[in-house]
PDB file of C-alpha atoms in Angstrom:
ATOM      1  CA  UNK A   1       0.000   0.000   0.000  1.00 43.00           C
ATOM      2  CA  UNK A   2       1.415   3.400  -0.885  1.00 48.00           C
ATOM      3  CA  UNK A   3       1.537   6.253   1.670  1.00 49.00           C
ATOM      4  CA  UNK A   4      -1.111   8.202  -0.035  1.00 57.00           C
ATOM      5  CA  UNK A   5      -3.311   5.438  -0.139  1.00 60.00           C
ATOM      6  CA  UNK A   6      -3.004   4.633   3.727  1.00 53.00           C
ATOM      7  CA  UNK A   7      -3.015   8.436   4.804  1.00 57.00           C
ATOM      8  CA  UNK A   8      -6.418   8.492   3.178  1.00 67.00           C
ATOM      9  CA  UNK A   9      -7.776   5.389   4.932  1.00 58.00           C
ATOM     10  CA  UNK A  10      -6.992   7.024   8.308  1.00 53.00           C
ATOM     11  CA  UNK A  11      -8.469   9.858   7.193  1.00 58.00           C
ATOM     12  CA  UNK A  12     -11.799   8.403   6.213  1.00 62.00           C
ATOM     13  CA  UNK A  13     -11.394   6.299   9.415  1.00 54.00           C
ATOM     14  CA  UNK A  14     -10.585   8.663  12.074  1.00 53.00           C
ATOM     15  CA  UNK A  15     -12.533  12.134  10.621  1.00 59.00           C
ATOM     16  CA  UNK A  16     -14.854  10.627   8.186  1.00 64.00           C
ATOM     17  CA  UNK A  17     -13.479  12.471   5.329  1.00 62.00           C
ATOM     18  CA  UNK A  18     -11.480  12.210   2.533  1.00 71.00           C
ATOM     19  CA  UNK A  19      -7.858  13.434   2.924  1.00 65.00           C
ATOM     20  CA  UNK A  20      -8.078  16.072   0.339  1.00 76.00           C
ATOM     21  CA  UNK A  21     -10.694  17.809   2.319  1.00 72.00           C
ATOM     22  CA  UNK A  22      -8.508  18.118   5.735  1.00 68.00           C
ATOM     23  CA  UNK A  23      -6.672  21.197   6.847  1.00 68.00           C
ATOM     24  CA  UNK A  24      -3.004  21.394   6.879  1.00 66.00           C
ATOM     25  CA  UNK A  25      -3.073  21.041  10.116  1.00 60.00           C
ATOM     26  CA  UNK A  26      -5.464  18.026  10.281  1.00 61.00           C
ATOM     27  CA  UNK A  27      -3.000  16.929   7.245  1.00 62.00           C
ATOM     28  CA  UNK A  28      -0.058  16.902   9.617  1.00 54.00           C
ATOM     29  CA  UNK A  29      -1.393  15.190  12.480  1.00 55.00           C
ATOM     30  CA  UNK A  30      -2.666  12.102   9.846  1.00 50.00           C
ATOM     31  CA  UNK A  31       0.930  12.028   8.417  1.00 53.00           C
ATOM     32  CA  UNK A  32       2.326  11.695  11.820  1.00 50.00           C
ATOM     33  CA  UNK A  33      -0.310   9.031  12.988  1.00 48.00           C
ATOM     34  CA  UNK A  34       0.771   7.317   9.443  1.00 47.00           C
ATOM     35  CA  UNK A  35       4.483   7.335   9.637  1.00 42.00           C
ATOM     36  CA  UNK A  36       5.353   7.371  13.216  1.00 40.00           C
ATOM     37  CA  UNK A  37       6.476   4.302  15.382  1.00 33.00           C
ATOM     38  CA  UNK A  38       5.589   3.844  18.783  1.00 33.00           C
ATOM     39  CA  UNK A  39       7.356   6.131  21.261  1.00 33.00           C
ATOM     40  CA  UNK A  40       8.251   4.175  24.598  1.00 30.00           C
ATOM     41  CA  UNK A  41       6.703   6.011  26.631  1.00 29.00           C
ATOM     42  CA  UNK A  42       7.481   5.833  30.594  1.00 34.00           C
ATOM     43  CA  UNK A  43       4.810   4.268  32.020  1.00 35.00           C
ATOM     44  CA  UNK A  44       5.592   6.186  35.419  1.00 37.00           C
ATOM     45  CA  UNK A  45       4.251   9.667  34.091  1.00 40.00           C
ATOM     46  CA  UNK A  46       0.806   7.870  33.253  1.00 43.00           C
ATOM     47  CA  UNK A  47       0.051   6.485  36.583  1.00 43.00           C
ATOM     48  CA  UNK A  48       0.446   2.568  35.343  1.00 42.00           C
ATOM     49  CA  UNK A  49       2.653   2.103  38.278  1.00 41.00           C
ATOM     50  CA  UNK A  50      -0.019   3.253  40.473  1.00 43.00           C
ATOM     51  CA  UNK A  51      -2.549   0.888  38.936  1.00 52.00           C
ATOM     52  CA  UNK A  52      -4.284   3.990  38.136  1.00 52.00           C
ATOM     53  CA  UNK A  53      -7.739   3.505  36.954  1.00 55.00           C
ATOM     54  CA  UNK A  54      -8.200   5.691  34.722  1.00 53.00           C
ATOM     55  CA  UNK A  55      -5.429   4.198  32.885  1.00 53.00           C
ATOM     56  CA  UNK A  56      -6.950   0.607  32.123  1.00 54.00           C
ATOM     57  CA  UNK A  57      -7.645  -0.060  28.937  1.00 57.00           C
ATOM     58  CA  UNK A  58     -11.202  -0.054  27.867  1.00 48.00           C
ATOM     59  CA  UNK A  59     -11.896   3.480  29.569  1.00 51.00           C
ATOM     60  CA  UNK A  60     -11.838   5.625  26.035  1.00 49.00           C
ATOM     61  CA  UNK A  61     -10.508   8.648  27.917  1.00 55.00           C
ATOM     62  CA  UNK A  62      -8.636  11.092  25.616  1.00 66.00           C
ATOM     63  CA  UNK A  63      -7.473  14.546  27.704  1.00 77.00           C
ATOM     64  CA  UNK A  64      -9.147  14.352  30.665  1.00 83.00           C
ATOM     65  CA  UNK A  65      -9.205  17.349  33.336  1.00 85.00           C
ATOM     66  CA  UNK A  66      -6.729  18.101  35.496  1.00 87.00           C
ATOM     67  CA  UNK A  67      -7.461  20.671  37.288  1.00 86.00           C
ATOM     68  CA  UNK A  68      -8.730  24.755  37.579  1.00 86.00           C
ATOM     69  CA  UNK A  69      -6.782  26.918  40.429  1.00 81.00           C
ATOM     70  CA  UNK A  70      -6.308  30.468  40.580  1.00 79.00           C
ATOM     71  CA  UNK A  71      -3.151  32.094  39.479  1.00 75.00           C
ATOM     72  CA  UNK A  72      -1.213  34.987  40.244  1.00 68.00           C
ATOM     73  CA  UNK A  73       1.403  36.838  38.160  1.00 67.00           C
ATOM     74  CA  UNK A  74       4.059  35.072  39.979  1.00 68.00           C
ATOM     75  CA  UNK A  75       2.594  31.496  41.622  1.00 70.00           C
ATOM     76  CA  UNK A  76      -0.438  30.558  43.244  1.00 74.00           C
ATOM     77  CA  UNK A  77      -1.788  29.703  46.031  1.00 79.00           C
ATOM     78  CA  UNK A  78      -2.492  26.304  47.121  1.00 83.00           C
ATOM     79  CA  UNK A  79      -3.514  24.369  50.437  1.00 87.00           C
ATOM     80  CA  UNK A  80      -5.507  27.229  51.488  1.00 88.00           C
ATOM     81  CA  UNK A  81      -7.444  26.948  54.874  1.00 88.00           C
ATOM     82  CA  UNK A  82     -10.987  27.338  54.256  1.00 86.00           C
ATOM     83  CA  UNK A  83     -14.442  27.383  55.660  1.00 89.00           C
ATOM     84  CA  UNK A  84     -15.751  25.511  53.345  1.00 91.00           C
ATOM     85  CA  UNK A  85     -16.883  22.118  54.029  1.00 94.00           C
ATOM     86  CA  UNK A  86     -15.095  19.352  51.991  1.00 95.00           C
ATOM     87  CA  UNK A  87     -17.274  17.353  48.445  1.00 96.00           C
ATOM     88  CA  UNK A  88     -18.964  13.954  49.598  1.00 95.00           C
ATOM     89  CA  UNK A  89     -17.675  11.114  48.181  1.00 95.00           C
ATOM     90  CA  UNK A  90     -20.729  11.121  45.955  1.00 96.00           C
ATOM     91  CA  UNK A  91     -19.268  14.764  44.380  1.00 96.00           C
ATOM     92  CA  UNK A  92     -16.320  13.831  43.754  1.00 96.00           C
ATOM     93  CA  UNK A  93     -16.966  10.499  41.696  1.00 96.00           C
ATOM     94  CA  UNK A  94     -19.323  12.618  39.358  1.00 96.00           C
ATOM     95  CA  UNK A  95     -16.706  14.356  37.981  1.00 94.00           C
ATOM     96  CA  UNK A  96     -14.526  11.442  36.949  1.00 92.00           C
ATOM     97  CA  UNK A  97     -16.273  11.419  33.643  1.00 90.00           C
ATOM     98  CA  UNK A  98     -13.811  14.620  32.920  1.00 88.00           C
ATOM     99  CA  UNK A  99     -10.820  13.966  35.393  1.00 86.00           C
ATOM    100  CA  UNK A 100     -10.479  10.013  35.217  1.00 86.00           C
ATOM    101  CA  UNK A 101     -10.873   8.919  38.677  1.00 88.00           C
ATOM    102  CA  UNK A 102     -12.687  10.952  42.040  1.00 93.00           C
ATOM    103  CA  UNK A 103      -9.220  10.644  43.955  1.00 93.00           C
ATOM    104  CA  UNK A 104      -7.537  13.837  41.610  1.00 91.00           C
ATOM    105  CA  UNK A 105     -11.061  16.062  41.608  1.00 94.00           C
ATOM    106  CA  UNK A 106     -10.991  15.204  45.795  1.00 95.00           C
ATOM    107  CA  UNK A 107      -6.940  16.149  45.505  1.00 93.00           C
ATOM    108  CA  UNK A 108      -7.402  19.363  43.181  1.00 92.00           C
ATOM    109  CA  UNK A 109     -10.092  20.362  45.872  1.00 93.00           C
ATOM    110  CA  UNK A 110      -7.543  20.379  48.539  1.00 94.00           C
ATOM    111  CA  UNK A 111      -4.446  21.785  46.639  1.00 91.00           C
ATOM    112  CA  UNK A 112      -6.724  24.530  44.441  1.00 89.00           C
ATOM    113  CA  UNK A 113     -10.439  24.579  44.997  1.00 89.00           C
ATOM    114  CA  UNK A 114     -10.307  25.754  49.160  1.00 91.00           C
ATOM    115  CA  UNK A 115      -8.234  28.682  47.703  1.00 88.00           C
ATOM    116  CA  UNK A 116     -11.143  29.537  45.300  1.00 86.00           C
ATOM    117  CA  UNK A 117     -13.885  30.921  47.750  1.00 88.00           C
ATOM    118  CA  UNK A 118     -16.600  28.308  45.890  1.00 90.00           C
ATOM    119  CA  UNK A 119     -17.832  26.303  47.967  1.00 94.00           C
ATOM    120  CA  UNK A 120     -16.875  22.260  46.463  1.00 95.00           C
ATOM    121  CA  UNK A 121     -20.431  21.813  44.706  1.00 95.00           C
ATOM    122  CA  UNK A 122     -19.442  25.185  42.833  1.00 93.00           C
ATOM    123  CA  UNK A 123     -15.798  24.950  42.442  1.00 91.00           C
ATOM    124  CA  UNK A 124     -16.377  21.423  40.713  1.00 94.00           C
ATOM    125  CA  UNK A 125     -19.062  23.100  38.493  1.00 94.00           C
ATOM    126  CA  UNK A 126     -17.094  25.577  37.841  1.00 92.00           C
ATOM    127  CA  UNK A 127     -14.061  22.994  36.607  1.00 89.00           C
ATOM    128  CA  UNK A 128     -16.738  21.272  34.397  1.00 92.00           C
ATOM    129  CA  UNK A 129     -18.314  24.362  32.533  1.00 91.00           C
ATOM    130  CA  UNK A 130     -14.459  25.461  31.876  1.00 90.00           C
ATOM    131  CA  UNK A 131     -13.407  21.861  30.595  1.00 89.00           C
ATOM    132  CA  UNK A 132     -16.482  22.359  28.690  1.00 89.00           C
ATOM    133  CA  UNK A 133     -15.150  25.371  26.940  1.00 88.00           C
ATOM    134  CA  UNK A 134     -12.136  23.685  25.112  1.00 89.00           C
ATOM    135  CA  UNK A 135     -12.941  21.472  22.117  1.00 88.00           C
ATOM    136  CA  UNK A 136     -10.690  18.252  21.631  1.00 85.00           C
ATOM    137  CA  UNK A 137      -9.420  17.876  18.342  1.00 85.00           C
ATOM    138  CA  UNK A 138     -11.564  14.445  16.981  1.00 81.00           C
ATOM    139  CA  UNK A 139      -8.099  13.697  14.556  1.00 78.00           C
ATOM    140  CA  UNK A 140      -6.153  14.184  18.050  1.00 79.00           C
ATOM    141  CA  UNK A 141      -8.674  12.354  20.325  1.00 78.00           C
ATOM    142  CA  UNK A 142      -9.064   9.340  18.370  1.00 76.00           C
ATOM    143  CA  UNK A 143      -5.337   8.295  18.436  1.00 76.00           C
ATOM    144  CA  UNK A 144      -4.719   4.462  18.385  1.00 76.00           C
ATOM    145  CA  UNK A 145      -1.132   4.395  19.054  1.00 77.00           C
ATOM    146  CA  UNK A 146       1.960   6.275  20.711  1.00 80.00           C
ATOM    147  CA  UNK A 147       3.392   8.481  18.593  1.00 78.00           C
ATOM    148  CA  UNK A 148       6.722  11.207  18.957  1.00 82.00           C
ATOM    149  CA  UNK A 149       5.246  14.196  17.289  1.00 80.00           C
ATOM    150  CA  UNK A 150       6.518  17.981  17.243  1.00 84.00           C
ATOM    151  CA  UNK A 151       4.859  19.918  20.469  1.00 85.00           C
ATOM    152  CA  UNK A 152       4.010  22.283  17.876  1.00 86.00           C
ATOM    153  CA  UNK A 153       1.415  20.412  16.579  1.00 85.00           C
ATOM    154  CA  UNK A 154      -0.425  19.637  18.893  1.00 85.00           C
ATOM    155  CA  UNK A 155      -1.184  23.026  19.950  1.00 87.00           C
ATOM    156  CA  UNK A 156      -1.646  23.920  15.726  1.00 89.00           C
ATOM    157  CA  UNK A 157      -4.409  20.974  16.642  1.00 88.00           C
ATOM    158  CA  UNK A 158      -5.856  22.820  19.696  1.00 89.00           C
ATOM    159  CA  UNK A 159      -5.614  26.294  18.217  1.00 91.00           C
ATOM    160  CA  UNK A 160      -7.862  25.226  14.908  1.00 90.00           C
ATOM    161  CA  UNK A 161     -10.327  23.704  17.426  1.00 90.00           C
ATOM    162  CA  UNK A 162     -10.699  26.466  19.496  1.00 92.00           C
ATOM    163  CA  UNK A 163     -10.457  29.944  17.351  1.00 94.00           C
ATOM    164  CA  UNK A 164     -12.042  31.616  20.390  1.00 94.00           C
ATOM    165  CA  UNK A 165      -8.436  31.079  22.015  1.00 90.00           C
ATOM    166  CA  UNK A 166      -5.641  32.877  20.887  1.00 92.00           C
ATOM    167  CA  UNK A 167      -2.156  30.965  20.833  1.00 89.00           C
ATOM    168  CA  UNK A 168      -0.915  33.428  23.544  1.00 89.00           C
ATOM    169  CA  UNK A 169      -3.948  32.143  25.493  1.00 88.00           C
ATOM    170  CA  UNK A 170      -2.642  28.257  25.833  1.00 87.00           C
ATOM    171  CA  UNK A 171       0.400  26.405  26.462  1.00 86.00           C
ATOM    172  CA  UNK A 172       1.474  22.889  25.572  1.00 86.00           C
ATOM    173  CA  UNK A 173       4.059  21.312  28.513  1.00 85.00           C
ATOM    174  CA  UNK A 174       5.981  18.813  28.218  1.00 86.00           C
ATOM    175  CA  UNK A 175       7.414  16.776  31.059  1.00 84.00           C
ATOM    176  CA  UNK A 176      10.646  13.634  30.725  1.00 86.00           C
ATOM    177  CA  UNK A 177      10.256  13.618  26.603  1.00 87.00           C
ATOM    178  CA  UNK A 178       5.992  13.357  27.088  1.00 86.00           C
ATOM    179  CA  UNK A 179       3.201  15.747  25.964  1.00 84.00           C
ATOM    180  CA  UNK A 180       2.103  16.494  29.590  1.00 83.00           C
ATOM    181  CA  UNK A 181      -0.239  18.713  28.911  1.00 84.00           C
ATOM    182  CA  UNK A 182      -2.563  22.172  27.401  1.00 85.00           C
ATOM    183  CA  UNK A 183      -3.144  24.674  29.849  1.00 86.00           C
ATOM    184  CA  UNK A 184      -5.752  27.446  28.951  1.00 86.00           C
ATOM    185  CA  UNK A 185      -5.559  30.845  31.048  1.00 85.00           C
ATOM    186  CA  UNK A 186      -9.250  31.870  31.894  1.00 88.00           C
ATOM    187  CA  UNK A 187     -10.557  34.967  33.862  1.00 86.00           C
ATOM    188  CA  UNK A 188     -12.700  34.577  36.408  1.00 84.00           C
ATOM    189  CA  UNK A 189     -15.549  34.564  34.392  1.00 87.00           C
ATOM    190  CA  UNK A 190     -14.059  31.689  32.702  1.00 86.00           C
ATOM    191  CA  UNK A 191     -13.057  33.926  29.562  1.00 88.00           C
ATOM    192  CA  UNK A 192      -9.673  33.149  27.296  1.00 88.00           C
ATOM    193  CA  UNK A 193      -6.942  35.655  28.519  1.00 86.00           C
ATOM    194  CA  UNK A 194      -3.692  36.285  27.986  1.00 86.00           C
ATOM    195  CA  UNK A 195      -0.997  34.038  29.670  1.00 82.00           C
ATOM    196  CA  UNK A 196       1.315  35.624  32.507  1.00 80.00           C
ATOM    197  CA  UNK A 197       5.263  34.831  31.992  1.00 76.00           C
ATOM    198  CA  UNK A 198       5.031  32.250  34.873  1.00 69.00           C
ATOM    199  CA  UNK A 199       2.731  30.054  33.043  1.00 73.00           C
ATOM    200  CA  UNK A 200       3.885  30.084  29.691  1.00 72.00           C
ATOM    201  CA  UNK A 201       6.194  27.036  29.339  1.00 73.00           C
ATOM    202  CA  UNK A 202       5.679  25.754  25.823  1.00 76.00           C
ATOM    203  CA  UNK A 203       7.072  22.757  24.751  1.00 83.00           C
ATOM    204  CA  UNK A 204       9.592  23.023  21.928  1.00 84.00           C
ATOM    205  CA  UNK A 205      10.212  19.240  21.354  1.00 84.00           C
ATOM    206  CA  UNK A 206      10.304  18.078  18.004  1.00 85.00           C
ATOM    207  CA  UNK A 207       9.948  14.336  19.036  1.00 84.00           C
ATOM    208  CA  UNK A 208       7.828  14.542  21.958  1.00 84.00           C
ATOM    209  CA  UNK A 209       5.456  11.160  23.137  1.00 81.00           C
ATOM    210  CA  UNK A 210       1.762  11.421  22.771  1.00 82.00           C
ATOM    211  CA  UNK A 211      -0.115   8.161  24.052  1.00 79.00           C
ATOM    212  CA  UNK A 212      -2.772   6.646  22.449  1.00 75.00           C
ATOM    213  CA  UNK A 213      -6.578   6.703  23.684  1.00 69.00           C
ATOM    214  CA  UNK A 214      -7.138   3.490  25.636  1.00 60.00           C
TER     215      UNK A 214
END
């Protein structure tokens, strides 16, 4: 089979759509799916060694949640005392849909969400409706194997999903050779702003490992 010929079969597969009708940057990411070998990735930045569940196979999940914390110009603030009273187990397993398991949305509430002022029903509604805001890329969230791919294009990927967010508005991190992850800066009405100098940290790998969906 000829490269052409299996570029466009992924394309039909994964979008639906011929490959003369993608976008360059759709283009690029098929290429890369087409030609790339599987990257080795550590298993330790994944949470396999932890038996994590949200990493069994099966599950589906593409890029889940991690979490939504406020952010000065320099740091944030984190472990905050708080009034507040602590989600129910019950809470915090609703949101695993978007975060992968209720132990990081109970941990993020700790760490972030006491420093918010929400109270844990809000601040975990809040973390929804912004995860809600930010399309995943179908060519990017239908993945079927590791690939090494350019940081770049991933966030070329993000940045054609989501033309309401400008490319000084997100960052792509990487983390030991691994896409680790996009973070969008939000106001606090949960509106695309510029990114402060101590959040920008783009990733300028041009091999960089990108797991498939399980």
């Amino acid at each position: 089979m000829h490269a052409g010929d299996h570029n466009a079969e992924l394309a039909q597969a994964l979008l639906g759509v011929s490959y003369d009708q993608l976008t360059p940057v759709q283009r690029s990411v098929i290429d890369l799916i087409a030609t790339e070998q599987p990257s080795g990735l550590n298993p330790k930045l994944t949470g396999d060694d932890r038996n994590d569940p949200q990493c069994d196979k099966g599950r589906g999940l593409t890029w889940t949640l991690h979490g939504l914390w406020p952010q000065y110009d320099s740091g944030y603030p984190s472990d905050c005392r708080s009034v507040a009273s602590d989600p129910n187990r019950s809470d915090s397993t609703q949101m695993a849909d978007i975060m992968g398991g209720a132990g990081l949305a109970f941990y993020e509430w700790k760490k972030h969400g006491r420093c918010s002022g929400l109270s844990a029903k809000s601040y975990y509604a809040t973390m929804r409706k912004a995860y809600k805001t930010v399309g995943i890329p179908p060519i990017i969230a239908k993945i079927s194997k590791d690939l090494s791919v350019p940081a770049s294009v991933i966030e070329d990927a993000f940045s054609e999903s989501n033309p309401q967010i400008a490319r000084d508005q997100m960052t792509v991190t990487c983390t030991q050779g691994m896409i680790q992850e996009l973070r969008i800066c939000l106001t606090k009405d949960l509106e695309p702003r510029r990114c402060g100098a101590d959040t920008i940290k783009d990733c300028t790998l041009k091999d960089a490992g990108l797991q498939a969906v399980r």
